[in-house]
Coordinates of C-alpha atoms in Angstrom, one line a residue:
Chain A
M230 CA -121.2 17.7 -133.3
K231 CA -124.2 15.5 -132.8
H232 CA -125.2 14.9 -129.2
P233 CA -125.8 11.2 -128.3
T234 CA -129.4 10.1 -128.0
K235 CA -128.8 7.0 -125.8
A236 CA -126.4 6.0 -123.1
R237 CA -126.2 2.8 -121.1
A238 CA -124.1 2.1 -118.0
S239 CA -123.7 -0.6 -115.4
A240 CA -122.7 -0.7 -111.8
G241 CA -122.1 -3.8 -109.7
A242 CA -122.8 -5.3 -106.3
T243 CA -121.1 -3.8 -103.3
V244 CA -120.7 -4.5 -99.6
G245 CA -121.0 -1.7 -97.1
N246 CA -120.2 -1.7 -93.4
V247 CA -117.4 -4.2 -93.9
I248 CA -117.6 -5.8 -90.5
C249 CA -115.1 -3.7 -88.5
G250 CA -115.8 -0.7 -90.7
F251 CA -119.3 0.5 -89.9
D252 CA -120.2 3.3 -92.3
I253 CA -116.5 3.8 -93.3
L254 CA -115.5 0.7 -95.4
G255 CA -117.0 -0.5 -98.6
L256 CA -116.0 -2.8 -101.3
A257 CA -117.0 -3.7 -104.9
L258 CA -117.5 -7.2 -106.2
D259 CA -116.1 -7.9 -109.7
N260 CA -118.7 -7.1 -112.3
S261 CA -116.5 -7.0 -115.4
D262 CA -118.9 -9.4 -117.1
N263 CA -122.0 -7.4 -116.0
S264 CA -123.4 -10.5 -114.4
L265 CA -123.8 -9.1 -110.9
G266 CA -125.1 -5.5 -111.2
D267 CA -127.7 -3.2 -112.5
I268 CA -127.8 -1.7 -116.0
V269 CA -129.5 1.7 -116.7
E270 CA -130.2 3.0 -120.2
V271 CA -131.1 6.6 -120.6
T272 CA -132.6 7.9 -123.9
R273 CA -133.4 11.4 -125.0
R274 CA -137.0 12.4 -125.5
P275 CA -138.3 15.6 -127.1
S276 CA -140.5 16.7 -124.2
P277 CA -138.9 17.8 -120.9
G278 CA -139.0 15.6 -117.8
I279 CA -138.0 12.2 -116.8
T280 CA -140.0 9.0 -117.3
I281 CA -139.2 5.5 -116.3
K282 CA -140.0 3.4 -119.3
R283 CA -139.6 0.0 -117.7
V284 CA -137.9 -1.8 -114.8
H285 CA -136.8 -5.4 -115.6
S286 CA -136.6 -7.1 -112.2
S287 CA -137.5 -10.3 -110.5
D288 CA -138.7 -8.1 -107.6
S289 CA -142.1 -6.5 -108.1
G290 CA -142.9 -3.2 -106.6
I291 CA -140.0 -1.1 -107.9
P292 CA -141.5 2.3 -108.3
T293 CA -141.8 3.7 -111.9
D294 CA -142.6 7.2 -110.7
P295 CA -139.3 8.9 -111.4
E296 CA -139.4 10.9 -108.1
N297 CA -139.6 7.6 -106.2
N298 CA -137.1 5.6 -108.2
V299 CA -133.5 5.9 -107.3
A300 CA -132.3 6.0 -110.9
G301 CA -134.8 8.7 -111.6
V302 CA -133.7 10.7 -108.7
A303 CA -130.0 10.3 -109.6
A304 CA -130.7 11.3 -113.2
R305 CA -132.6 14.3 -112.0
A306 CA -129.6 15.3 -109.9
V307 CA -127.4 15.1 -112.9
L308 CA -129.8 17.3 -114.9
E309 CA -129.8 19.9 -112.2
R310 CA -126.0 19.9 -111.8
A311 CA -125.6 20.1 -115.6
N312 CA -128.1 23.0 -115.9
A313 CA -130.1 20.8 -118.2
T314 CA -133.4 20.5 -116.4
T315 CA -135.4 21.1 -119.6
A316 CA -134.0 17.9 -121.1
G317 CA -136.3 15.0 -121.7
L318 CA -135.2 11.6 -120.5
E319 CA -136.6 8.1 -120.7
I320 CA -135.0 5.5 -118.4
E321 CA -135.0 1.7 -118.7
I322 CA -133.5 -0.4 -115.9
W323 CA -132.3 -3.9 -115.7
K324 CA -132.1 -4.9 -112.1
G325 CA -129.5 -7.6 -111.6
L326 CA -129.4 -7.0 -107.8
P327 CA -132.2 -7.7 -105.4
L328 CA -134.2 -4.9 -103.6
S329 CA -133.3 -4.4 -100.0
G330 CA -130.8 -7.2 -100.1
G331 CA -127.7 -5.6 -98.6
M332 CA -125.9 -5.9 -101.9
G333 CA -125.9 -2.2 -102.8
G334 CA -128.8 -2.5 -105.3
S335 CA -130.0 1.1 -104.8
S336 CA -126.4 2.4 -105.1
A337 CA -125.8 0.4 -108.3
S338 CA -128.9 1.8 -110.0
S339 CA -128.1 5.3 -108.8
V340 CA -124.5 5.2 -110.0
A341 CA -125.4 3.7 -113.3
A342 CA -128.1 6.3 -113.9
A343 CA -125.8 9.1 -113.0
I344 CA -123.1 7.9 -115.4
A345 CA -125.5 7.2 -118.2
T346 CA -127.2 10.6 -117.9
N347 CA -123.9 12.4 -117.7
S348 CA -122.7 10.8 -120.9
L349 CA -126.0 11.4 -122.7
L350 CA -125.8 15.1 -121.9
D351 CA -122.1 15.4 -122.6
S352 CA -122.0 17.2 -119.3
N353 CA -118.6 16.2 -118.1
L354 CA -119.4 16.1 -114.4
S355 CA -116.5 15.1 -112.2
R356 CA -116.5 11.8 -110.3
Q357 CA -117.2 13.8 -107.1
E358 CA -120.2 15.4 -108.7
L359 CA -121.5 12.0 -110.0
M360 CA -121.1 10.6 -106.5
L361 CA -123.2 13.4 -105.1
C362 CA -125.9 12.8 -107.7
A363 CA -125.9 9.0 -107.0
L364 CA -126.0 9.8 -103.2
Q365 CA -129.4 11.5 -103.8
G366 CA -130.7 8.3 -105.2
E367 CA -129.2 6.4 -102.3
N368 CA -130.9 8.8 -99.9
L369 CA -134.3 8.0 -101.4
A370 CA -133.8 4.3 -100.8
T371 CA -132.1 4.3 -97.4
G372 CA -132.9 7.7 -95.9
S373 CA -129.2 8.6 -95.6
M374 CA -126.4 9.9 -97.8
H375 CA -123.9 7.3 -96.4
P376 CA -121.6 6.5 -99.3
D377 CA -120.2 3.1 -98.3
N378 CA -122.0 1.5 -101.3
V379 CA -122.1 4.3 -103.7
A380 CA -118.3 4.9 -103.4
P381 CA -117.2 1.3 -104.2
A382 CA -119.9 1.0 -106.9
L383 CA -118.4 4.1 -108.6
Y384 CA -114.7 3.5 -108.0
G385 CA -114.3 -0.3 -107.6
G386 CA -111.9 -1.8 -105.1
I387 CA -112.0 -1.4 -101.4
V388 CA -112.6 2.1 -100.1
L389 CA -112.2 3.9 -96.9
I390 CA -114.6 6.8 -96.4
R391 CA -114.2 9.6 -93.9
P392 CA -117.7 10.8 -93.1
E393 CA -116.4 14.4 -93.1
D394 CA -115.0 14.2 -96.6
S395 CA -117.3 11.5 -98.0
T396 CA -117.0 12.4 -101.7
N397 CA -113.3 11.7 -101.6
P398 CA -113.2 7.9 -100.9
L399 CA -109.7 6.6 -100.2
P400 CA -108.7 3.5 -102.2
L401 CA -107.1 0.7 -100.1
P402 CA -104.9 -2.0 -101.5
V403 CA -106.8 -5.0 -102.8
P404 CA -104.7 -8.2 -102.2
K405 CA -104.5 -10.2 -105.4
G406 CA -107.1 -12.9 -105.6
M407 CA -109.0 -11.7 -102.5
S408 CA -112.6 -12.9 -103.0
L409 CA -116.0 -12.9 -101.5
A410 CA -118.8 -15.4 -101.0
L411 CA -122.0 -13.4 -100.7
I412 CA -125.2 -15.1 -99.8
H413 CA -128.6 -13.5 -100.1
P414 CA -131.3 -15.1 -98.1
K415 CA -134.8 -14.5 -99.3
L416 CA -135.7 -12.2 -96.4
K417 CA -136.7 -8.6 -96.9
L418 CA -135.2 -6.0 -94.6
D419 CA -135.8 -2.4 -95.0
T420 CA -132.6 -0.4 -94.8
K421 CA -134.3 2.6 -93.2
S422 CA -135.6 0.5 -90.4
M423 CA -132.3 -1.2 -90.0
R424 CA -130.7 2.2 -89.5
D425 CA -133.3 3.1 -86.9
I426 CA -132.4 0.3 -84.6
L427 CA -128.7 1.2 -84.4
P428 CA -127.5 2.5 -81.1
T429 CA -127.1 6.3 -80.9
H430 CA -124.2 5.9 -78.4
I431 CA -121.5 3.3 -77.8
T432 CA -119.1 2.8 -74.9
L433 CA -115.7 4.4 -75.2
D434 CA -114.2 0.9 -74.9
Q435 CA -116.3 -0.4 -77.8
A436 CA -115.3 2.6 -79.9
T437 CA -111.7 2.2 -79.1
A438 CA -111.7 -1.5 -79.9
Q439 CA -113.6 -0.9 -83.2
S440 CA -111.2 1.9 -84.2
A441 CA -108.2 -0.3 -83.6
D442 CA -109.7 -3.1 -85.7
A443 CA -110.6 -0.8 -88.6
S444 CA -107.1 0.7 -88.4
S445 CA -105.6 -2.8 -88.3
F446 CA -107.8 -3.8 -91.3
V447 CA -106.0 -1.1 -93.3
L448 CA -102.6 -2.3 -92.1
S449 CA -103.5 -5.9 -92.9
L450 CA -104.4 -5.1 -96.5
F451 CA -101.1 -3.3 -97.1
E452 CA -99.2 -6.2 -95.5
E453 CA -101.4 -9.0 -96.8
N454 CA -101.4 -10.1 -93.2
W455 CA -104.1 -12.8 -93.2
D456 CA -103.6 -13.7 -89.5
L457 CA -104.2 -10.1 -88.5
L458 CA -107.2 -9.8 -90.8
K459 CA -108.8 -12.8 -89.2
K460 CA -108.6 -11.2 -85.8
V461 CA -110.0 -7.8 -86.7
L462 CA -113.1 -8.8 -88.7
V463 CA -115.4 -8.2 -85.7
D464 CA -118.5 -6.0 -85.7
R465 CA -119.3 -4.4 -82.3
I466 CA -121.6 -1.8 -83.7
A467 CA -124.2 -2.9 -86.2
E468 CA -124.3 -6.6 -85.8
P469 CA -125.4 -6.8 -82.2
T470 CA -128.7 -5.0 -83.0
R471 CA -129.2 -6.3 -86.5
K472 CA -128.5 -10.0 -86.1
Q473 CA -131.9 -10.8 -84.6
F474 CA -133.4 -10.1 -88.0
I475 CA -131.1 -12.6 -89.8
P476 CA -131.8 -16.1 -88.7
G477 CA -128.8 -18.4 -88.9
L478 CA -126.2 -15.7 -89.0
D479 CA -123.9 -17.2 -86.3
R480 CA -124.2 -20.7 -87.9
V481 CA -123.5 -19.3 -91.4
R482 CA -120.5 -17.4 -90.2
S483 CA -119.2 -20.4 -88.4
A484 CA -119.6 -22.5 -91.6
A485 CA -117.7 -19.9 -93.5
L486 CA -114.8 -19.7 -91.0
K487 CA -114.5 -23.5 -90.9
S488 CA -114.2 -23.4 -94.7
G489 CA -111.2 -21.1 -94.4
A490 CA -112.8 -17.7 -94.7
L491 CA -111.0 -14.8 -93.0
G492 CA -114.2 -13.4 -91.6
A493 CA -117.9 -13.1 -92.3
G494 CA -120.6 -10.6 -91.4
I495 CA -123.7 -8.8 -92.5
S496 CA -123.4 -7.0 -95.8
G497 CA -124.7 -3.5 -95.5
A498 CA -127.9 -3.5 -93.5
G499 CA -128.5 -7.2 -94.4
P500 CA -130.0 -9.7 -94.9
S501 CA -127.1 -10.7 -97.2
I502 CA -124.1 -12.2 -95.4
F503 CA -120.6 -12.1 -96.9
A504 CA -117.4 -14.1 -96.2
L505 CA -114.1 -12.5 -97.0
C506 CA -111.6 -15.0 -98.3
K507 CA -108.0 -14.9 -99.4
D508 CA -108.7 -16.6 -102.7
Q509 CA -111.6 -17.8 -104.9
A510 CA -111.2 -21.5 -103.9
D511 CA -111.8 -20.6 -100.3
A512 CA -114.7 -18.4 -101.3
N513 CA -116.3 -21.2 -103.3
L514 CA -116.0 -23.6 -100.4
A515 CA -117.2 -21.0 -97.9
G516 CA -120.2 -20.1 -100.1
Q517 CA -121.3 -23.7 -100.5
N518 CA -121.2 -24.3 -96.8
M519 CA -123.0 -21.1 -96.0
K520 CA -125.7 -22.0 -98.4
R521 CA -126.1 -25.4 -96.8
I522 CA -126.9 -23.8 -93.5
F523 CA -129.7 -21.7 -95.0
Q524 CA -131.1 -24.9 -96.6
E525 CA -131.1 -26.6 -93.3
I526 CA -133.1 -23.8 -91.7
D527 CA -135.4 -23.7 -94.8
V528 CA -134.5 -20.3 -96.0
G529 CA -134.0 -19.9 -99.7
A530 CA -130.7 -18.2 -100.6
D531 CA -128.8 -17.1 -103.7
L532 CA -125.0 -17.5 -103.6
Y533 CA -122.5 -15.3 -105.4
V534 CA -118.8 -15.9 -105.4
R535 CA -116.7 -13.2 -107.0
P536 CA -113.2 -11.6 -106.7
I537 CA -113.2 -8.1 -105.2
A538 CA -113.1 -5.7 -108.1
Q539 CA -109.7 -4.1 -108.6
T540 CA -109.3 -0.4 -107.7
G541 CA -110.7 1.6 -110.6
A542 CA -112.8 -1.2 -111.9
G543 CA -116.1 0.3 -110.7
A544 CA -119.1 1.4 -112.8
Q545 CA -118.8 1.1 -116.6
L546 CA -120.2 3.1 -119.4
L547 CA -121.4 0.4 -121.8
E548 CA -122.7 2.3 -124.8
V549 CA -123.2 5.8 -126.0
S550 CA -124.9 6.3 -129.4
Chain B
M181 CA -70.5 -18.9 -66.0
K182 CA -70.6 -15.9 -63.7
H183 CA -74.0 -14.2 -63.5
P184 CA -73.9 -10.4 -64.0
T185 CA -74.1 -8.2 -60.9
K186 CA -75.2 -5.0 -62.6
A187 CA -77.4 -4.1 -65.6
R188 CA -78.4 -0.7 -66.9
A189 CA -81.1 0.1 -69.5
S190 CA -82.7 3.2 -70.9
A191 CA -86.1 3.9 -72.4
G192 CA -87.2 7.2 -74.1
A193 CA -90.0 9.6 -74.2
T194 CA -93.2 8.5 -75.9
V195 CA -96.5 10.0 -77.0
G196 CA -99.7 8.1 -76.3
N197 CA -103.2 8.8 -77.6
V198 CA -101.8 10.2 -80.9
I199 CA -104.6 12.7 -81.5
C200 CA -107.0 10.5 -83.7
G201 CA -105.8 7.3 -81.9
F202 CA -107.1 7.5 -78.4
D203 CA -105.6 4.5 -76.5
I204 CA -104.6 2.7 -79.7
L205 CA -101.7 4.7 -81.2
G206 CA -98.4 5.5 -79.6
L207 CA -95.0 6.6 -80.8
A208 CA -91.4 6.9 -79.6
L209 CA -89.1 9.9 -79.8
D210 CA -85.6 9.2 -80.8
N211 CA -83.5 8.6 -77.7
S212 CA -80.4 7.0 -79.4
D213 CA -78.2 9.5 -77.5
N214 CA -80.0 8.9 -74.2
S215 CA -80.8 12.5 -73.9
L216 CA -84.5 12.2 -73.6
G217 CA -85.4 9.2 -71.4
D218 CA -85.0 7.5 -68.1
I219 CA -82.1 5.2 -67.1
V220 CA -82.5 2.4 -64.6
E221 CA -79.6 0.5 -63.1
V222 CA -80.2 -2.7 -61.2
T223 CA -77.6 -4.2 -59.0
R224 CA -77.6 -7.6 -57.2
R225 CA -77.6 -7.6 -53.4
P226 CA -77.1 -10.6 -51.2
S227 CA -80.3 -10.2 -49.1
P228 CA -83.7 -10.9 -50.8
G229 CA -86.0 -8.0 -51.7
I230 CA -86.0 -4.8 -53.8
T231 CA -84.7 -1.5 -52.6
I232 CA -84.6 1.8 -54.4
K233 CA -81.2 3.2 -53.7
R234 CA -81.7 6.6 -55.2
V235 CA -83.8 8.5 -57.7
H236 CA -82.0 11.3 -59.5
S237 CA -84.7 13.7 -60.7
S238 CA -85.5 17.4 -60.9
D239 CA -89.0 16.4 -59.6
S240 CA -89.2 15.8 -55.9
G241 CA -91.7 13.3 -54.6
I242 CA -90.8 10.2 -56.6
P243 CA -91.5 7.4 -54.1
T244 CA -88.5 5.3 -53.1
D245 CA -90.7 2.6 -51.5
P246 CA -90.3 -0.1 -54.2
E247 CA -94.0 -1.0 -54.0
N248 CA -94.9 2.5 -54.9
N249 CA -92.2 3.1 -57.5
V250 CA -93.0 2.1 -61.1
A251 CA -89.4 0.7 -61.6
G252 CA -89.7 -1.3 -58.4
V253 CA -93.0 -2.7 -59.4
A254 CA -91.8 -3.6 -62.9
A255 CA -88.7 -5.2 -61.5
R256 CA -90.8 -7.2 -59.0
A257 CA -92.9 -8.4 -61.9
V258 CA -89.8 -9.6 -63.7
L259 CA -88.6 -11.5 -60.5
E260 CA -92.0 -13.2 -60.3
R261 CA -92.1 -14.2 -64.0
A262 CA -88.5 -15.5 -63.7
N263 CA -89.3 -17.4 -60.5
A264 CA -86.5 -15.4 -58.8
T265 CA -88.4 -13.8 -56.0
T266 CA -85.6 -14.6 -53.6
A267 CA -83.2 -12.4 -55.5
G268 CA -82.0 -9.2 -53.9
L269 CA -82.0 -6.1 -56.1
E270 CA -81.0 -2.5 -55.6
I271 CA -82.3 0.0 -58.1
E272 CA -81.0 3.4 -59.0
I273 CA -83.0 5.7 -61.4
W274 CA -82.0 8.7 -63.4
K275 CA -85.2 10.4 -64.5
G276 CA -84.7 12.3 -67.7
L277 CA -88.5 12.6 -68.2
P278 CA -90.8 14.7 -66.0
L279 CA -93.4 13.2 -63.7
S280 CA -97.0 13.4 -65.0
G281 CA -95.8 15.3 -68.0
G282 CA -97.6 13.3 -70.7
M283 CA -94.2 12.2 -72.1
G284 CA -94.4 8.6 -71.0
G285 CA -92.1 8.9 -68.0
S286 CA -93.7 6.2 -66.0
S287 CA -93.5 3.8 -69.0
A288 CA -89.9 4.7 -69.6
S289 CA -88.9 3.9 -66.0
S290 CA -91.0 0.7 -66.1
V291 CA -89.6 -0.5 -69.4
A292 CA -86.0 0.3 -68.5
A293 CA -86.4 -1.5 -65.1
A294 CA -87.9 -4.6 -66.7
I295 CA -85.1 -4.8 -69.3
A296 CA -82.3 -4.2 -66.8
T297 CA -83.7 -6.8 -64.3
N298 CA -84.3 -9.4 -67.1
S299 CA -80.6 -9.0 -68.1
L300 CA -79.3 -9.1 -64.6
L301 CA -81.1 -12.3 -63.9
D302 CA -80.3 -13.9 -67.3
S303 CA -84.0 -14.7 -67.4
N304 CA -84.6 -14.4 -71.1
L305 CA -88.1 -13.2 -70.8
S306 CA -89.7 -12.5 -74.2
R307 CA -90.6 -9.0 -75.3
Q308 CA -94.3 -9.8 -74.6
E309 CA -93.4 -10.8 -71.1
L310 CA -91.3 -7.7 -70.5
M311 CA -94.2 -5.7 -71.8
L312 CA -96.5 -7.3 -69.3
C313 CA -94.0 -6.6 -66.5
A314 CA -93.7 -2.9 -67.6
L315 CA -97.4 -2.6 -67.7
Q316 CA -97.6 -3.4 -64.0
G317 CA -95.4 -0.4 -63.4
E318 CA -97.6 1.7 -65.7
N319 CA -100.7 0.5 -63.9
L320 CA -99.3 1.8 -60.6
A321 CA -98.7 5.3 -62.1
T322 CA -101.9 5.6 -64.2
G323 CA -104.4 3.2 -62.8
S324 CA -104.6 1.3 -66.1
M325 CA -102.7 -1.2 -68.1
H326 CA -103.1 0.9 -71.3
P327 CA -100.0 0.2 -73.4
D328 CA -99.9 3.2 -75.7
N329 CA -96.7 4.4 -74.0
V330 CA -95.2 1.2 -72.8
A331 CA -95.3 -0.4 -76.3
P332 CA -93.5 2.4 -78.2
A333 CA -91.0 2.8 -75.3
L334 CA -90.2 -0.9 -75.7
Y335 CA -90.4 -1.3 -79.5
G336 CA -89.7 2.2 -80.9
G337 CA -91.4 3.6 -83.9
I338 CA -95.1 4.2 -84.3
V339 CA -97.3 1.4 -83.0
L340 CA -101.0 0.5 -83.3
I341 CA -102.4 -1.4 -80.4
R342 CA -105.5 -3.5 -80.4
P343 CA -106.9 -3.4 -76.8
E344 CA -107.8 -7.1 -77.1
D345 CA -104.3 -8.1 -78.0
S346 CA -102.4 -5.4 -76.3
T347 CA -99.1 -7.2 -75.8
N348 CA -98.7 -7.6 -79.6
P349 CA -98.4 -4.0 -80.8
L350 CA -98.4 -3.6 -84.5
P351 CA -95.5 -1.5 -86.0
L352 CA -96.6 1.1 -88.5
P353 CA -94.3 2.6 -91.2
V354 CA -92.3 5.6 -90.0
P355 CA -91.9 8.1 -92.9
K356 CA -88.3 9.1 -93.1
G357 CA -87.5 12.3 -91.3
M358 CA -90.9 12.6 -89.6
S359 CA -90.3 14.5 -86.4
L360 CA -92.0 15.9 -83.4
A361 CA -91.9 19.1 -81.4
L362 CA -93.0 18.3 -77.9
I363 CA -93.5 21.0 -75.4
H364 CA -93.9 20.4 -71.7
P365 CA -95.6 23.2 -69.9
K366 CA -94.8 23.3 -66.2
L367 CA -98.3 22.3 -65.1
K368 CA -98.9 19.1 -63.2
L369 CA -101.8 16.8 -64.3
D370 CA -102.5 13.5 -62.7
T371 CA -103.0 10.8 -65.3
K372 CA -105.5 8.9 -63.1
S373 CA -107.7 12.0 -62.7
M374 CA -107.4 12.7 -66.5
R375 CA -108.7 9.3 -67.2
D376 CA -111.6 9.8 -64.8
I377 CA -112.9 12.8 -66.7
L378 CA -113.2 10.9 -70.0
P379 CA -116.7 10.2 -71.3
T380 CA -117.9 6.6 -70.8
H381 CA -119.9 6.8 -74.0
I382 CA -119.6 8.6 -77.2
T383 CA -122.1 9.1 -80.1
L384 CA -122.0 6.6 -82.9
D385 CA -121.2 9.5 -85.3
Q386 CA -118.2 10.5 -83.2
A387 CA -117.0 6.9 -83.1
T388 CA -117.4 6.4 -86.8
A389 CA -115.6 9.7 -87.6
Q390 CA -112.8 8.8 -85.2
S391 CA -112.4 5.3 -86.5
A392 CA -112.2 6.6 -90.1
D393 CA -109.5 9.1 -89.1
A394 CA -107.5 6.5 -87.2
S395 CA -107.7 4.2 -90.2
S396 CA -106.8 7.0 -92.5
F397 CA -103.8 7.8 -90.3
V398 CA -102.5 4.2 -91.0
L399 CA -103.1 4.7 -94.7
S400 CA -101.4 8.1 -94.8
L401 CA -98.2 6.6 -93.2
F402 CA -98.0 3.9 -95.8
E403 CA -98.5 6.4 -98.6
E404 CA -96.6 9.3 -96.9
N405 CA -99.7 11.3 -97.8
W406 CA -99.2 14.5 -95.9
D407 CA -102.4 16.1 -97.1
L408 CA -104.4 13.3 -95.7
L409 CA -102.5 13.2 -92.5
K410 CA -103.3 16.9 -91.9
K411 CA -107.0 16.2 -92.2
V412 CA -107.1 13.2 -89.9
L413 CA -105.2 14.6 -86.9
V414 CA -108.4 15.4 -85.0
D415 CA -109.2 14.3 -81.4
R416 CA -112.9 14.0 -80.8
I417 CA -112.6 11.8 -77.7
A418 CA -110.0 13.0 -75.1
E419 CA -109.3 16.5 -76.0
P420 CA -112.8 18.0 -75.5
T421 CA -112.8 17.0 -71.8
R422 CA -109.1 17.5 -71.2
K423 CA -108.4 20.8 -72.9
Q424 CA -109.8 22.8 -70.0
F425 CA -106.8 21.8 -68.0
I426 CA -104.2 22.9 -70.6
P427 CA -104.3 26.7 -71.0
G428 CA -103.3 27.9 -74.4
L429 CA -103.8 24.6 -76.2
D430 CA -105.7 26.0 -79.1
R431 CA -103.3 28.9 -79.5
V432 CA -100.3 26.5 -79.2
R433 CA -101.8 24.2 -81.9
S434 CA -102.6 27.1 -84.1
A435 CA -99.0 28.3 -83.9
A436 CA -97.7 24.8 -84.7
L437 CA -100.0 24.5 -87.8
K438 CA -99.0 27.9 -89.0
S439 CA -95.4 26.8 -88.8
G440 CA -96.1 23.8 -91.1
A441 CA -96.9 21.1 -88.6
L442 CA -99.2 18.4 -89.9
G443 CA -101.2 18.4 -86.7
A444 CA -100.9 19.0 -82.9
G445 CA -102.6 17.7 -79.8
I446 CA -102.3 16.6 -76.2
S447 CA -99.5 14.1 -75.6
G448 CA -100.9 11.2 -73.5
A449 CA -103.1 12.7 -70.8
G450 CA -101.2 16.0 -71.0
P451 CA -100.1 18.6 -70.2
S452 CA -97.5 18.2 -72.9
I453 CA -98.5 19.1 -76.4
F454 CA -96.8 17.7 -79.4
A455 CA -96.8 18.7 -83.0
L456 CA -96.2 16.1 -85.7
C457 CA -94.1 17.4 -88.6
K458 CA -92.9 15.9 -91.9
D459 CA -89.3 16.9 -91.1
Q460 CA -87.0 18.3 -88.4
A461 CA -86.9 21.8 -89.9
D462 CA -90.7 22.1 -89.6
A463 CA -90.5 20.6 -86.1
N464 CA -87.9 23.2 -85.0
L465 CA -90.0 26.1 -86.3
A466 CA -93.2 24.7 -84.8
G467 CA -91.5 24.1 -81.5
Q468 CA -90.2 27.7 -81.3
N469 CA -93.6 29.1 -82.1
M470 CA -95.3 26.8 -79.6
K471 CA -92.9 27.9 -76.9
R472 CA -93.5 31.5 -77.6
I473 CA -97.2 31.1 -77.0
F474 CA -96.5 29.7 -73.5
Q475 CA -94.2 32.6 -72.8
E476 CA -96.9 35.0 -73.7
I477 CA -99.3 33.4 -71.2
D478 CA -96.6 33.2 -68.6
V479 CA -96.3 29.4 -68.4
G480 CA -92.8 28.0 -68.3
A481 CA -92.3 25.2 -70.8
D482 CA -89.5 22.9 -71.9
L483 CA -89.2 22.2 -75.6
Y484 CA -87.9 19.0 -77.2
V485 CA -87.5 18.4 -80.9
R486 CA -86.7 14.9 -82.1
P487 CA -87.2 12.6 -85.0
I488 CA -89.6 9.7 -84.3
A489 CA -87.5 6.7 -83.3
Q490 CA -87.3 4.1 -86.1
T491 CA -89.2 0.9 -85.7
G492 CA -87.1 -1.4 -83.4
A493 CA -85.2 1.5 -81.9
G494 CA -86.9 1.4 -78.6
A495 CA -85.5 0.7 -75.1
Q496 CA -81.8 -0.1 -75.0
L497 CA -79.7 -2.2 -72.7
L498 CA -76.7 0.0 -71.9
E499 CA -74.5 -2.1 -69.8
V500 CA -74.3 -5.6 -68.2
S501 CA -71.4 -6.3 -66.0

């Protein structure tokens, strides 16, 4: 049997820290048409080692040193797990997601690289192992192994992550039609710094209220209880310290809520803001009104409106040849 | 139409702080045969004011001053809400639940008194209003209005409580057959003091892990996912400070887990310990083995094994005449 010489995979945009679910909830935006994600192609080369052939991106400054590129690091992790460290790989990356945007760009590249490399090598790593490899890429970008973007990028849907068992994300129900308006203002925030400003302790009352809201979020998805969902989409943990870096956040949220959104908040570590909506019509309206606020305060912003990816509709292997 | 002159109601044992759900999860033990709860009878008297006629209890020291008795306080709250403060009431109480046992005894008396008084007066208060009245009784006993015992005593089942909307407890699914072994060691702990020793702050990591586990608890009930339930029944908040007052806790839990229990922990503020089990057979076995540990360390203990009350099977009005 001939081994493949080339494999290409894609992974889409994700939202981490879903408002009431700091570090424990993540969700994937529909990327079935590959219009909102990263694509990574991995090609075999005769001489050992990993090289980054090219990064196609509207952002400059994405490292092409494989040790400093999340796709390179994730591919390296697959080689190590597959006992194939003598293999030679060349990686080409098409970045559909912005750098440091809060849209899970580093996770998407890491996941796509892990999947493509696994296919190229015929190494049959499990999903759990691929997740661990992708988390090494994520760690390079963010300084932590938090899987709230990697897990939904890999698995699709809405996932609940127990920090103590983080490679076994728990799929939650995705109400039919539930959609997001995600707006990415042209501000650069560094995820590592945004982690550094988080509080190390919170009050017992804050913790209790947040835990009740995260638990109620799960309940509301099972019951498609929109009234409850509206009440629980509150972030007591990350937003109070991070909002100072995202001008217009309160006004943007207010515009989203007035347009019928269930809730809105910072996506990941920001600066992107997302509004969670019960259907795509609400998401379209919320998105337009969110974008108008950024125009009013003279901040350029890209808007994306997508359904939430269904459970299982995560990263895709696009081609193996 | 003649107004009633006597009304009698019962409310059963409850567990608050259900391990991973400090202050936000509560559950009711089946009390359909009135064998594990408090009964409160309220009789009209011609002269205004509330008197406590008698308290039947194996515990001495239950106050008969109506201002210092939880049933008296809850009945007073109903009179005030019903604009009937000139009514005369005589209250008789049969305590089936121990004082300061961690079995929701003060909530049971408060809830039963509120229901009986409401019926006696034909005042048609809503469940929410009755809950507020019962919480005033609870506040007398515990120094706080936390509803994690009052809510399940009133509504039955397993409830999730958002502190910001605490009079609207959210019913969770009760897997068929799910049962509890609850063991009450003969140690007296004061709920107020047990609240005072709680930490005021917890680390962000603790809060995140606890929130993930409470959320996963909800998920596991919907999916009847016992493996997940076993993992998430961990208390990072109350148990570390309270366990010093409950000798044998670790050994008792270990005995329960070895008997097939899904998890075990302190009921409410203690000293009772409960084991959550997927069926009554497991609960019987766990209960016997938990009791044996207390015998070995020479602490007298009463054991109760009951199914969880179904949703809606909370407090009952027993008689109106």
